[in-house]
């Protein structure tokens, strides 16, 4: 079985499991405890925080460990927006995002509207899922408290011009949050290069366990916590820290960053060959997402006249595991909100199939393209 759903999750790297084991067994103490076992855990947590900060180009104190990308997105959007509005003593706060974001972003924005009375603007994207820097600039208001944009889209792989967005937002002194969950390990995460104020990451996209994540947030940005209690993470995220998870996350992030440039170059060549073969062999295939500004590991298509779920079942019979889009929306009967926002008709959006390639891939996917051809043909003409 060939697993091509790496945007949904990835296996734990061996070096990550090895690094975590001492903090699951011998040094299992609570990092807040003032004894030898607790202090060993605290030291490991501090080291993991510093290692993550080095990859991001932030200070160690700017790193907040979370339970994953969803929590990091919620903390960034709600925490920054609420803190800013409180400082202004103003319920007219305004947030900006796009309609193609992950559900954890869109529902956080919706929460701020419903519960806190904020207003929101979702800046439209073009047919390739790119957002215009000018359109974002035009959406900004005096009361805008945060702009949140996905660095790379989780369904079609389109990459935004984060640095250009940051430059526009910085002129207005508004915090920019990047959802970097899918970008990590494929694109630079450098705060200096990209200019963000906050970035969300998830460990299980990088080879760390599920339930691990990070919000990198510059210390100058006020952040209202979502979780209250013990005051951990400098009061920004209460709860006993998952020391082993933090160590695992730091190890996975360092490994992915060390491989990033070589892996992105290698996999993008194999991706382009796969895309070309599918488009050549399957007349109904249409590539979704930006043909140039796209993650190295993402190839996504629609196959008009079929059912995406039916194609997936046929592919699995051929030994290929892929998906129809975001794992968080799996099982929904609704067409992808990402594809619809790109201007794709709902009935066509329901034919989507996403292939997300592993960083270790070294051989062409010609056989997978052949399986796609056979699967689409079988679904299009069941009697064949």
mmCIF file of C-alpha atoms in Angstrom:
data_model
loop_
_atom_site.group_PDB
_atom_site.id
_atom_site.type_symbol
_atom_site.label_atom_id
_atom_site.label_comp_id
_atom_site.label_asym_id
_atom_site.label_seq_id
_atom_site.Cartn_x
_atom_site.Cartn_y
_atom_site.Cartn_z
ATOM 1 C CA UNK A 1 0.000 0.000 0.000
ATOM 2 C CA UNK A 2 1.359 3.422 -0.994
ATOM 3 C CA UNK A 3 0.280 6.181 1.405
ATOM 4 C CA UNK A 4 -0.203 9.524 -0.385
ATOM 5 C CA UNK A 5 -2.184 11.385 2.276
ATOM 6 C CA UNK A 6 0.726 13.019 4.068
ATOM 7 C CA UNK A 7 -1.082 16.353 4.415
ATOM 8 C CA UNK A 8 -3.459 14.545 6.783
ATOM 9 C CA UNK A 9 -0.744 13.011 8.951
ATOM 10 C CA UNK A 10 2.676 11.386 8.830
ATOM 11 C CA UNK A 11 4.319 8.517 10.728
ATOM 12 C CA UNK A 12 6.465 9.289 13.758
ATOM 13 C CA UNK A 13 10.122 9.525 12.789
ATOM 14 C CA UNK A 14 12.407 6.969 14.505
ATOM 15 C CA UNK A 15 14.690 9.703 15.858
ATOM 16 C CA UNK A 16 11.659 11.456 17.338
ATOM 17 C CA UNK A 17 10.488 8.349 19.172
ATOM 18 C CA UNK A 18 14.018 7.762 20.464
ATOM 19 C CA UNK A 19 14.313 11.347 21.715
ATOM 20 C CA UNK A 20 10.955 11.140 23.503
ATOM 21 C CA UNK A 21 11.425 7.840 25.308
ATOM 22 C CA UNK A 22 13.503 9.099 28.289
ATOM 23 C CA UNK A 23 10.741 11.604 29.128
ATOM 24 C CA UNK A 24 8.063 8.929 28.980
ATOM 25 C CA UNK A 25 10.016 6.554 31.236
ATOM 26 C CA UNK A 26 12.915 7.659 33.437
ATOM 27 C CA UNK A 27 12.539 11.470 33.409
ATOM 28 C CA UNK A 28 8.754 11.592 33.462
ATOM 29 C CA UNK A 29 8.460 14.386 36.031
ATOM 30 C CA UNK A 30 6.198 17.415 35.999
ATOM 31 C CA UNK A 31 8.221 20.359 34.706
ATOM 32 C CA UNK A 32 6.738 22.543 37.457
ATOM 33 C CA UNK A 33 7.957 20.271 40.259
ATOM 34 C CA UNK A 34 10.966 21.411 42.290
ATOM 35 C CA UNK A 35 12.878 18.164 42.622
ATOM 36 C CA UNK A 36 15.411 16.279 40.546
ATOM 37 C CA UNK A 37 12.940 14.498 38.291
ATOM 38 C CA UNK A 38 10.877 17.632 37.743
ATOM 39 C CA UNK A 39 13.945 19.764 37.089
ATOM 40 C CA UNK A 40 15.174 17.282 34.472
ATOM 41 C CA UNK A 41 11.804 17.625 32.730
ATOM 42 C CA UNK A 42 11.992 21.421 32.973
ATOM 43 C CA UNK A 43 15.464 21.422 31.436
ATOM 44 C CA UNK A 44 14.275 19.247 28.552
ATOM 45 C CA UNK A 45 11.290 21.529 27.986
ATOM 46 C CA UNK A 46 13.502 24.624 27.936
ATOM 47 C CA UNK A 47 15.889 22.953 25.501
ATOM 48 C CA UNK A 48 13.024 21.951 23.178
ATOM 49 C CA UNK A 49 11.667 25.499 23.288
ATOM 50 C CA UNK A 50 15.056 26.938 22.342
ATOM 51 C CA UNK A 51 15.471 24.460 19.480
ATOM 52 C CA UNK A 52 12.071 25.361 18.006
ATOM 53 C CA UNK A 53 12.844 29.056 18.403
ATOM 54 C CA UNK A 54 16.101 28.666 16.446
ATOM 55 C CA UNK A 55 14.279 27.159 13.464
ATOM 56 C CA UNK A 56 11.689 29.948 13.505
ATOM 57 C CA UNK A 57 14.177 32.731 14.180
ATOM 58 C CA UNK A 58 12.294 33.790 17.303
ATOM 59 C CA UNK A 59 13.247 34.059 20.972
ATOM 60 C CA UNK A 60 12.702 30.994 23.143
ATOM 61 C CA UNK A 61 10.089 32.936 25.114
ATOM 62 C CA UNK A 62 8.078 33.410 21.906
ATOM 63 C CA UNK A 63 7.365 29.664 21.634
ATOM 64 C CA UNK A 64 4.115 28.346 23.129
ATOM 65 C CA UNK A 65 3.627 24.564 23.081
ATOM 66 C CA UNK A 66 0.066 23.514 22.214
ATOM 67 C CA UNK A 67 -1.893 20.343 21.489
ATOM 68 C CA UNK A 68 -1.624 20.892 17.732
ATOM 69 C CA UNK A 69 -2.388 23.225 14.850
ATOM 70 C CA UNK A 70 -6.062 23.650 15.680
ATOM 71 C CA UNK A 71 -5.324 24.902 19.184
ATOM 72 C CA UNK A 72 -2.494 27.094 17.914
ATOM 73 C CA UNK A 73 -4.818 28.711 15.349
ATOM 74 C CA UNK A 74 -7.527 29.263 17.959
ATOM 75 C CA UNK A 75 -5.049 30.750 20.423
ATOM 76 C CA UNK A 76 -3.533 33.059 17.820
ATOM 77 C CA UNK A 77 -6.764 34.410 16.362
ATOM 78 C CA UNK A 78 -8.878 34.632 19.507
ATOM 79 C CA UNK A 79 -5.987 35.466 21.811
ATOM 80 C CA UNK A 80 -4.524 38.277 19.713
ATOM 81 C CA UNK A 81 -7.896 39.737 18.702
ATOM 82 C CA UNK A 82 -9.373 39.736 22.198
ATOM 83 C CA UNK A 83 -6.218 41.169 23.779
ATOM 84 C CA UNK A 84 -6.085 43.962 21.202
ATOM 85 C CA UNK A 85 -9.752 44.820 21.623
ATOM 86 C CA UNK A 86 -9.382 44.875 25.399
ATOM 87 C CA UNK A 87 -6.484 47.299 25.182
ATOM 88 C CA UNK A 88 -8.604 49.550 23.002
ATOM 89 C CA UNK A 89 -11.723 48.981 25.116
ATOM 90 C CA UNK A 90 -13.474 48.696 21.773
ATOM 91 C CA UNK A 91 -15.999 46.056 20.669
ATOM 92 C CA UNK A 92 -15.805 47.273 17.070
ATOM 93 C CA UNK A 93 -12.722 45.136 16.475
ATOM 94 C CA UNK A 94 -12.282 43.796 12.943
ATOM 95 C CA UNK A 95 -10.499 40.649 11.739
ATOM 96 C CA UNK A 96 -9.338 39.723 8.236
ATOM 97 C CA UNK A 97 -8.853 36.296 6.716
ATOM 98 C CA UNK A 98 -9.742 34.424 3.496
ATOM 99 C CA UNK A 99 -12.527 31.963 2.651
ATOM 100 C CA UNK A 100 -10.107 29.089 1.935
ATOM 101 C CA UNK A 101 -8.686 28.727 5.434
ATOM 102 C CA UNK A 102 -8.698 25.636 7.618
ATOM 103 C CA UNK A 103 -11.856 25.182 9.653
ATOM 104 C CA UNK A 104 -10.015 26.047 12.859
ATOM 105 C CA UNK A 105 -9.326 29.513 11.439
ATOM 106 C CA UNK A 106 -12.758 30.121 9.927
ATOM 107 C CA UNK A 107 -14.602 28.944 13.026
ATOM 108 C CA UNK A 108 -12.397 31.077 15.276
ATOM 109 C CA UNK A 109 -13.294 34.103 13.160
ATOM 110 C CA UNK A 110 -16.962 33.120 13.322
ATOM 111 C CA UNK A 111 -16.704 32.802 17.119
ATOM 112 C CA UNK A 112 -15.344 36.344 17.409
ATOM 113 C CA UNK A 113 -18.267 37.605 15.342
ATOM 114 C CA UNK A 114 -20.973 35.643 17.172
ATOM 115 C CA UNK A 115 -19.776 35.910 20.746
ATOM 116 C CA UNK A 116 -17.774 39.124 20.864
ATOM 117 C CA UNK A 117 -19.559 41.146 18.217
ATOM 118 C CA UNK A 118 -16.486 41.719 16.067
ATOM 119 C CA UNK A 119 -16.769 42.228 12.329
ATOM 120 C CA UNK A 120 -14.838 40.150 9.803
ATOM 121 C CA UNK A 121 -13.743 40.357 6.183
ATOM 122 C CA UNK A 122 -12.902 37.245 4.187
ATOM 123 C CA UNK A 123 -10.844 38.511 1.266
ATOM 124 C CA UNK A 124 -11.672 36.568 -1.929
ATOM 125 C CA UNK A 125 -9.064 34.450 -3.692
ATOM 126 C CA UNK A 126 -8.545 33.887 -7.400
ATOM 127 C CA UNK A 127 -9.112 30.676 -9.328
ATOM 128 C CA UNK A 128 -5.726 29.364 -8.195
ATOM 129 C CA UNK A 129 -6.448 30.071 -4.501
ATOM 130 C CA UNK A 130 -4.078 33.034 -4.309
ATOM 131 C CA UNK A 131 -5.068 36.114 -2.338
ATOM 132 C CA UNK A 132 -4.167 39.540 -3.710
ATOM 133 C CA UNK A 133 -1.919 41.661 -1.536
ATOM 134 C CA UNK A 134 -3.764 44.749 -2.784
ATOM 135 C CA UNK A 135 -7.113 43.214 -1.819
ATOM 136 C CA UNK A 136 -5.837 42.501 1.685
ATOM 137 C CA UNK A 137 -4.554 46.077 1.953
ATOM 138 C CA UNK A 138 -7.937 47.438 0.895
ATOM 139 C CA UNK A 139 -9.704 45.319 3.521
ATOM 140 C CA UNK A 140 -7.784 46.829 6.440
ATOM 141 C CA UNK A 141 -9.476 49.301 8.761
ATOM 142 C CA UNK A 142 -8.425 51.411 11.703
ATOM 143 C CA UNK A 143 -10.111 48.843 13.974
ATOM 144 C CA UNK A 144 -8.497 45.756 12.354
ATOM 145 C CA UNK A 145 -6.802 43.743 15.124
ATOM 146 C CA UNK A 146 -5.434 40.717 13.225
ATOM 147 C CA UNK A 147 -4.930 39.347 9.713
ATOM 148 C CA UNK A 148 -4.822 35.538 9.531
ATOM 149 C CA UNK A 149 -3.792 33.770 6.315
ATOM 150 C CA UNK A 150 -2.771 30.215 5.519
ATOM 151 C CA UNK A 151 0.835 30.169 4.342
ATOM 152 C CA UNK A 152 0.065 27.085 2.248
ATOM 153 C CA UNK A 153 -3.415 25.713 1.642
ATOM 154 C CA UNK A 154 -4.136 22.289 3.076
ATOM 155 C CA UNK A 155 -6.317 21.112 0.171
ATOM 156 C CA UNK A 156 -4.764 22.431 -3.043
ATOM 157 C CA UNK A 157 -1.275 23.335 -1.831
ATOM 158 C CA UNK A 158 -1.278 26.939 -3.049
ATOM 159 C CA UNK A 159 1.420 29.036 -1.357
ATOM 160 C CA UNK A 160 0.735 32.674 -0.489
ATOM 161 C CA UNK A 161 3.276 35.483 -0.735
ATOM 162 C CA UNK A 162 3.636 35.769 3.023
ATOM 163 C CA UNK A 163 6.411 38.352 2.973
ATOM 164 C CA UNK A 164 4.422 40.701 0.726
ATOM 165 C CA UNK A 165 1.353 40.323 2.932
ATOM 166 C CA UNK A 166 3.435 41.022 6.018
ATOM 167 C CA UNK A 167 4.845 44.184 4.487
ATOM 168 C CA UNK A 168 1.359 45.522 3.764
ATOM 169 C CA UNK A 169 0.011 44.629 7.195
ATOM 170 C CA UNK A 170 3.099 45.957 9.007
ATOM 171 C CA UNK A 171 2.515 49.415 7.514
ATOM 172 C CA UNK A 172 -0.721 49.544 9.509
ATOM 173 C CA UNK A 173 0.853 48.016 12.641
ATOM 174 C CA UNK A 174 -1.561 45.094 12.551
ATOM 175 C CA UNK A 175 -0.405 41.600 13.629
ATOM 176 C CA UNK A 176 -0.131 38.985 10.867
ATOM 177 C CA UNK A 177 -0.804 35.365 11.799
ATOM 178 C CA UNK A 178 0.263 32.608 9.413
ATOM 179 C CA UNK A 179 -1.242 29.141 9.565
ATOM 180 C CA UNK A 180 1.998 27.346 8.754
ATOM 181 C CA UNK A 181 0.805 23.808 9.463
ATOM 182 C CA UNK A 182 1.123 22.534 5.886
ATOM 183 C CA UNK A 183 4.141 24.691 5.009
ATOM 184 C CA UNK A 184 6.445 23.346 7.722
ATOM 185 C CA UNK A 185 9.127 21.098 6.290
ATOM 186 C CA UNK A 186 8.518 22.358 2.748
ATOM 187 C CA UNK A 187 8.970 26.142 3.029
ATOM 188 C CA UNK A 188 11.069 28.534 5.078
ATOM 189 C CA UNK A 189 9.593 29.382 8.479
ATOM 190 C CA UNK A 190 11.996 32.247 9.182
ATOM 191 C CA UNK A 191 10.288 35.095 10.997
ATOM 192 C CA UNK A 192 12.859 37.540 9.650
ATOM 193 C CA UNK A 193 12.280 36.403 6.065
ATOM 194 C CA UNK A 194 8.486 36.199 6.233
ATOM 195 C CA UNK A 195 7.722 39.029 8.635
ATOM 196 C CA UNK A 196 4.894 37.353 10.544
ATOM 197 C CA UNK A 197 3.916 38.123 14.124
ATOM 198 C CA UNK A 198 2.528 34.650 14.884
ATOM 199 C CA UNK A 199 2.725 31.231 13.236
ATOM 200 C CA UNK A 200 0.932 27.939 13.934
ATOM 201 C CA UNK A 201 2.553 24.526 13.495
ATOM 202 C CA UNK A 202 1.438 20.917 14.045
ATOM 203 C CA UNK A 203 3.795 18.103 14.968
ATOM 204 C CA UNK A 204 2.057 15.229 13.230
ATOM 205 C CA UNK A 205 2.613 16.816 9.806
ATOM 206 C CA UNK A 206 6.377 16.618 10.464
ATOM 207 C CA UNK A 207 6.875 13.176 11.973
ATOM 208 C CA UNK A 208 6.073 14.017 15.603
ATOM 209 C CA UNK A 209 3.111 12.468 17.446
ATOM 210 C CA UNK A 210 -0.431 13.730 17.082
ATOM 211 C CA UNK A 211 -1.387 16.111 19.872
ATOM 212 C CA UNK A 212 1.774 18.215 19.607
ATOM 213 C CA UNK A 213 2.009 21.719 18.215
ATOM 214 C CA UNK A 214 3.417 25.204 18.579
ATOM 215 C CA UNK A 215 2.289 28.780 18.363
ATOM 216 C CA UNK A 216 5.226 31.051 17.710
ATOM 217 C CA UNK A 217 4.189 34.565 18.732
ATOM 218 C CA UNK A 218 6.448 37.590 19.074
ATOM 219 C CA UNK A 219 6.678 38.777 22.639
ATOM 220 C CA UNK A 220 5.523 42.281 21.788
ATOM 221 C CA UNK A 221 2.132 40.942 20.627
ATOM 222 C CA UNK A 222 -0.447 40.835 23.467
ATOM 223 C CA UNK A 223 -2.104 37.424 23.775
ATOM 224 C CA UNK A 224 -5.174 36.597 25.847
ATOM 225 C CA UNK A 225 -4.994 32.932 26.975
ATOM 226 C CA UNK A 226 -7.783 30.503 26.142
ATOM 227 C CA UNK A 227 -6.876 28.104 28.953
ATOM 228 C CA UNK A 228 -6.569 29.298 32.536
ATOM 229 C CA UNK A 229 -5.285 27.517 35.595
ATOM 230 C CA UNK A 230 -1.676 26.785 36.339
ATOM 231 C CA UNK A 231 -0.049 29.636 34.468
ATOM 232 C CA UNK A 232 2.241 27.420 32.378
ATOM 233 C CA UNK A 233 3.785 28.689 29.133
ATOM 234 C CA UNK A 234 4.251 32.114 30.750
ATOM 235 C CA UNK A 235 0.553 32.312 31.442
ATOM 236 C CA UNK A 236 -0.403 31.924 27.793
ATOM 237 C CA UNK A 237 -1.431 28.260 27.867
ATOM 238 C CA UNK A 238 -2.174 26.667 31.238
ATOM 239 C CA UNK A 239 -1.913 22.922 31.744
ATOM 240 C CA UNK A 240 0.872 20.526 32.670
ATOM 241 C CA UNK A 241 3.309 20.556 29.774
ATOM 242 C CA UNK A 242 3.766 17.483 27.596
ATOM 243 C CA UNK A 243 7.536 17.359 27.943
ATOM 244 C CA UNK A 244 8.007 14.272 25.779
ATOM 245 C CA UNK A 245 5.738 15.793 23.130
ATOM 246 C CA UNK A 246 7.712 19.047 23.156
ATOM 247 C CA UNK A 247 10.984 17.143 22.769
ATOM 248 C CA UNK A 248 9.472 15.106 19.947
ATOM 249 C CA UNK A 249 8.162 18.208 18.213
ATOM 250 C CA UNK A 250 11.529 19.964 18.401
ATOM 251 C CA UNK A 251 13.322 16.889 17.044
ATOM 252 C CA UNK A 252 10.872 16.492 14.155
ATOM 253 C CA UNK A 253 11.030 20.188 13.258
ATOM 254 C CA UNK A 254 14.834 20.167 13.229
ATOM 255 C CA UNK A 255 14.921 17.025 11.058
ATOM 256 C CA UNK A 256 12.373 18.427 8.611
ATOM 257 C CA UNK A 257 14.206 21.740 8.399
ATOM 258 C CA UNK A 258 17.550 20.000 7.756
ATOM 259 C CA UNK A 259 15.990 18.070 4.849
ATOM 260 C CA UNK A 260 13.762 20.856 3.567
ATOM 261 C CA UNK A 261 15.690 22.373 0.665
ATOM 262 C CA UNK A 262 16.821 19.056 -0.826
ATOM 263 C CA UNK A 263 13.477 17.315 -0.266
ATOM 264 C CA UNK A 264 11.455 20.174 -1.761
ATOM 265 C CA UNK A 265 13.590 20.255 -4.903
ATOM 266 C CA UNK A 266 13.508 16.478 -5.339
ATOM 267 C CA UNK A 267 9.820 15.957 -4.629
ATOM 268 C CA UNK A 268 8.685 18.901 -6.765
ATOM 269 C CA UNK A 269 10.260 17.249 -9.830
ATOM 270 C CA UNK A 270 8.425 14.007 -9.100
ATOM 271 C CA UNK A 271 5.210 15.918 -8.405
ATOM 272 C CA UNK A 272 5.382 17.752 -11.734
ATOM 273 C CA UNK A 273 5.978 14.492 -13.605
ATOM 274 C CA UNK A 274 3.009 12.921 -11.847
ATOM 275 C CA UNK A 275 0.758 15.907 -12.600
ATOM 276 C CA UNK A 276 1.752 15.913 -16.277
ATOM 277 C CA UNK A 277 1.083 12.182 -16.607
ATOM 278 C CA UNK A 278 -2.345 12.406 -14.965
ATOM 279 C CA UNK A 279 -3.384 15.359 -17.129
ATOM 280 C CA UNK A 280 -2.152 13.522 -20.225
ATOM 281 C CA UNK A 281 -3.811 10.206 -19.437
ATOM 282 C CA UNK A 282 -7.116 11.343 -17.903
ATOM 283 C CA UNK A 283 -9.178 13.669 -20.149
ATOM 284 C CA UNK A 284 -11.481 14.792 -17.316
ATOM 285 C CA UNK A 285 -8.604 15.706 -14.978
ATOM 286 C CA UNK A 286 -8.155 19.346 -14.004
ATOM 287 C CA UNK A 287 -5.354 20.528 -11.732
ATOM 288 C CA UNK A 288 -6.529 22.599 -8.770
ATOM 289 C CA UNK A 289 -4.403 25.227 -7.046
ATOM 290 C CA UNK A 290 -1.667 27.439 -8.384
ATOM 291 C CA UNK A 291 0.468 25.641 -10.996
ATOM 292 C CA UNK A 292 3.635 27.473 -9.883
ATOM 293 C CA UNK A 293 3.149 28.652 -6.297
ATOM 294 C CA UNK A 294 2.392 25.259 -4.804
ATOM 295 C CA UNK A 295 3.785 22.954 -2.147
ATOM 296 C CA UNK A 296 6.292 20.460 -3.510
ATOM 297 C CA UNK A 297 4.302 17.558 -2.114
ATOM 298 C CA UNK A 298 0.773 18.436 -3.272
ATOM 299 C CA UNK A 299 -0.987 17.381 -6.473
ATOM 300 C CA UNK A 300 -4.750 17.905 -6.436
ATOM 301 C CA UNK A 301 -7.308 17.344 -9.191
ATOM 302 C CA UNK A 302 -10.977 17.304 -10.032
ATOM 303 C CA UNK A 303 -12.364 14.591 -12.285
ATOM 304 C CA UNK A 304 -15.618 15.922 -13.727
ATOM 305 C CA UNK A 305 -18.298 13.293 -14.265
ATOM 306 C CA UNK A 306 -17.129 11.116 -11.383
ATOM 307 C CA UNK A 307 -17.397 11.009 -7.607
ATOM 308 C CA UNK A 308 -14.242 11.824 -5.708
ATOM 309 C CA UNK A 309 -15.099 9.290 -3.010
ATOM 310 C CA UNK A 310 -15.675 6.581 -5.641
ATOM 311 C CA UNK A 311 -12.304 7.342 -7.237
ATOM 312 C CA UNK A 312 -10.656 7.079 -3.822
ATOM 313 C CA UNK A 313 -12.182 3.638 -3.242
ATOM 314 C CA UNK A 314 -10.950 2.444 -6.634
ATOM 315 C CA UNK A 315 -7.485 3.817 -5.925
ATOM 316 C CA UNK A 316 -7.335 1.991 -2.615
ATOM 317 C CA UNK A 317 -8.201 -1.238 -4.406
ATOM 318 C CA UNK A 318 -5.166 -0.462 -6.586
ATOM 319 C CA UNK A 319 -3.010 -0.027 -3.483
ATOM 320 C CA UNK A 320 -2.965 3.779 -3.351
ATOM 321 C CA UNK A 321 -4.256 5.721 -0.329
ATOM 322 C CA UNK A 322 -5.131 9.376 -0.886
ATOM 323 C CA UNK A 323 -7.949 11.739 0.092
ATOM 324 C CA UNK A 324 -10.608 14.104 -1.184
ATOM 325 C CA UNK A 325 -9.292 17.068 0.823
ATOM 326 C CA UNK A 326 -8.998 18.126 4.444
ATOM 327 C CA UNK A 327 -9.087 15.258 6.928
ATOM 328 C CA UNK A 328 -10.974 17.571 9.309
ATOM 329 C CA UNK A 329 -13.881 17.685 6.839
ATOM 330 C CA UNK A 330 -13.858 13.970 6.008
ATOM 331 C CA UNK A 331 -17.324 12.462 5.919
ATOM 332 C CA UNK A 332 -19.046 15.745 5.045
ATOM 333 C CA UNK A 333 -21.526 15.718 2.185
ATOM 334 C CA UNK A 334 -20.789 19.366 1.445
ATOM 335 C CA UNK A 335 -18.421 20.308 -1.387
ATOM 336 C CA UNK A 336 -15.028 21.670 -0.386
ATOM 337 C CA UNK A 337 -15.321 25.295 0.755
ATOM 338 C CA UNK A 338 -11.830 25.846 -0.634
ATOM 339 C CA UNK A 339 -12.710 24.742 -4.158
ATOM 340 C CA UNK A 340 -16.021 26.602 -4.147
ATOM 341 C CA UNK A 341 -14.233 29.789 -3.042
ATOM 342 C CA UNK A 342 -11.909 29.307 -6.025
ATOM 343 C CA UNK A 343 -14.925 29.446 -8.341
ATOM 344 C CA UNK A 344 -15.229 25.710 -8.971
ATOM 345 C CA UNK A 345 -18.832 24.522 -9.327
ATOM 346 C CA UNK A 346 -20.042 22.538 -6.290
ATOM 347 C CA UNK A 347 -20.790 19.443 -8.376
ATOM 348 C CA UNK A 348 -17.247 19.497 -9.770
ATOM 349 C CA UNK A 349 -15.749 20.214 -6.355
ATOM 350 C CA UNK A 350 -17.227 16.927 -5.155
ATOM 351 C CA UNK A 351 -15.027 15.074 -7.654
ATOM 352 C CA UNK A 352 -11.795 16.279 -6.050
ATOM 353 C CA UNK A 353 -8.904 13.992 -5.143
ATOM 354 C CA UNK A 354 -5.744 15.147 -3.357
ATOM 355 C CA UNK A 355 -2.381 13.374 -3.454
ATOM 356 C CA UNK A 356 0.146 14.560 -0.870
ATOM 357 C CA UNK A 357 3.585 13.076 -1.244
ATOM 358 C CA UNK A 358 6.102 12.101 1.452
ATOM 359 C CA UNK A 359 9.400 13.925 1.859
ATOM 360 C CA UNK A 360 11.309 10.673 1.372
ATOM 361 C CA UNK A 361 9.875 10.043 -2.128
ATOM 362 C CA UNK A 362 12.644 9.305 -4.644
ATOM 363 C CA UNK A 363 11.005 7.393 -7.485
ATOM 364 C CA UNK A 364 8.471 8.528 -10.115
ATOM 365 C CA UNK A 365 4.775 7.903 -9.523
ATOM 366 C CA UNK A 366 4.014 6.647 -13.030
ATOM 367 C CA UNK A 367 2.259 3.576 -11.664
ATOM 368 C CA UNK A 368 0.076 5.795 -9.476
ATOM 369 C CA UNK A 369 -0.867 7.901 -12.510
ATOM 370 C CA UNK A 370 -1.820 4.684 -14.291
ATOM 371 C CA UNK A 371 -3.934 3.715 -11.272
ATOM 372 C CA UNK A 372 -5.635 7.107 -11.411
ATOM 373 C CA UNK A 373 -6.458 6.560 -15.078
ATOM 374 C CA UNK A 374 -7.904 3.124 -14.363
ATOM 375 C CA UNK A 375 -9.849 4.301 -11.316
ATOM 376 C CA UNK A 376 -11.432 7.277 -13.063
ATOM 377 C CA UNK A 377 -12.352 5.067 -16.023
ATOM 378 C CA UNK A 378 -13.953 2.487 -13.715
ATOM 379 C CA UNK A 379 -16.037 5.110 -11.947
ATOM 380 C CA UNK A 380 -16.970 6.897 -15.169
ATOM 381 C CA UNK A 381 -18.023 3.650 -16.839
ATOM 382 C CA UNK A 382 -18.797 1.015 -14.165
ATOM 383 C CA UNK A 383 -19.409 -1.635 -16.809
ATOM 384 C CA UNK A 384 -15.898 -1.415 -18.217
#
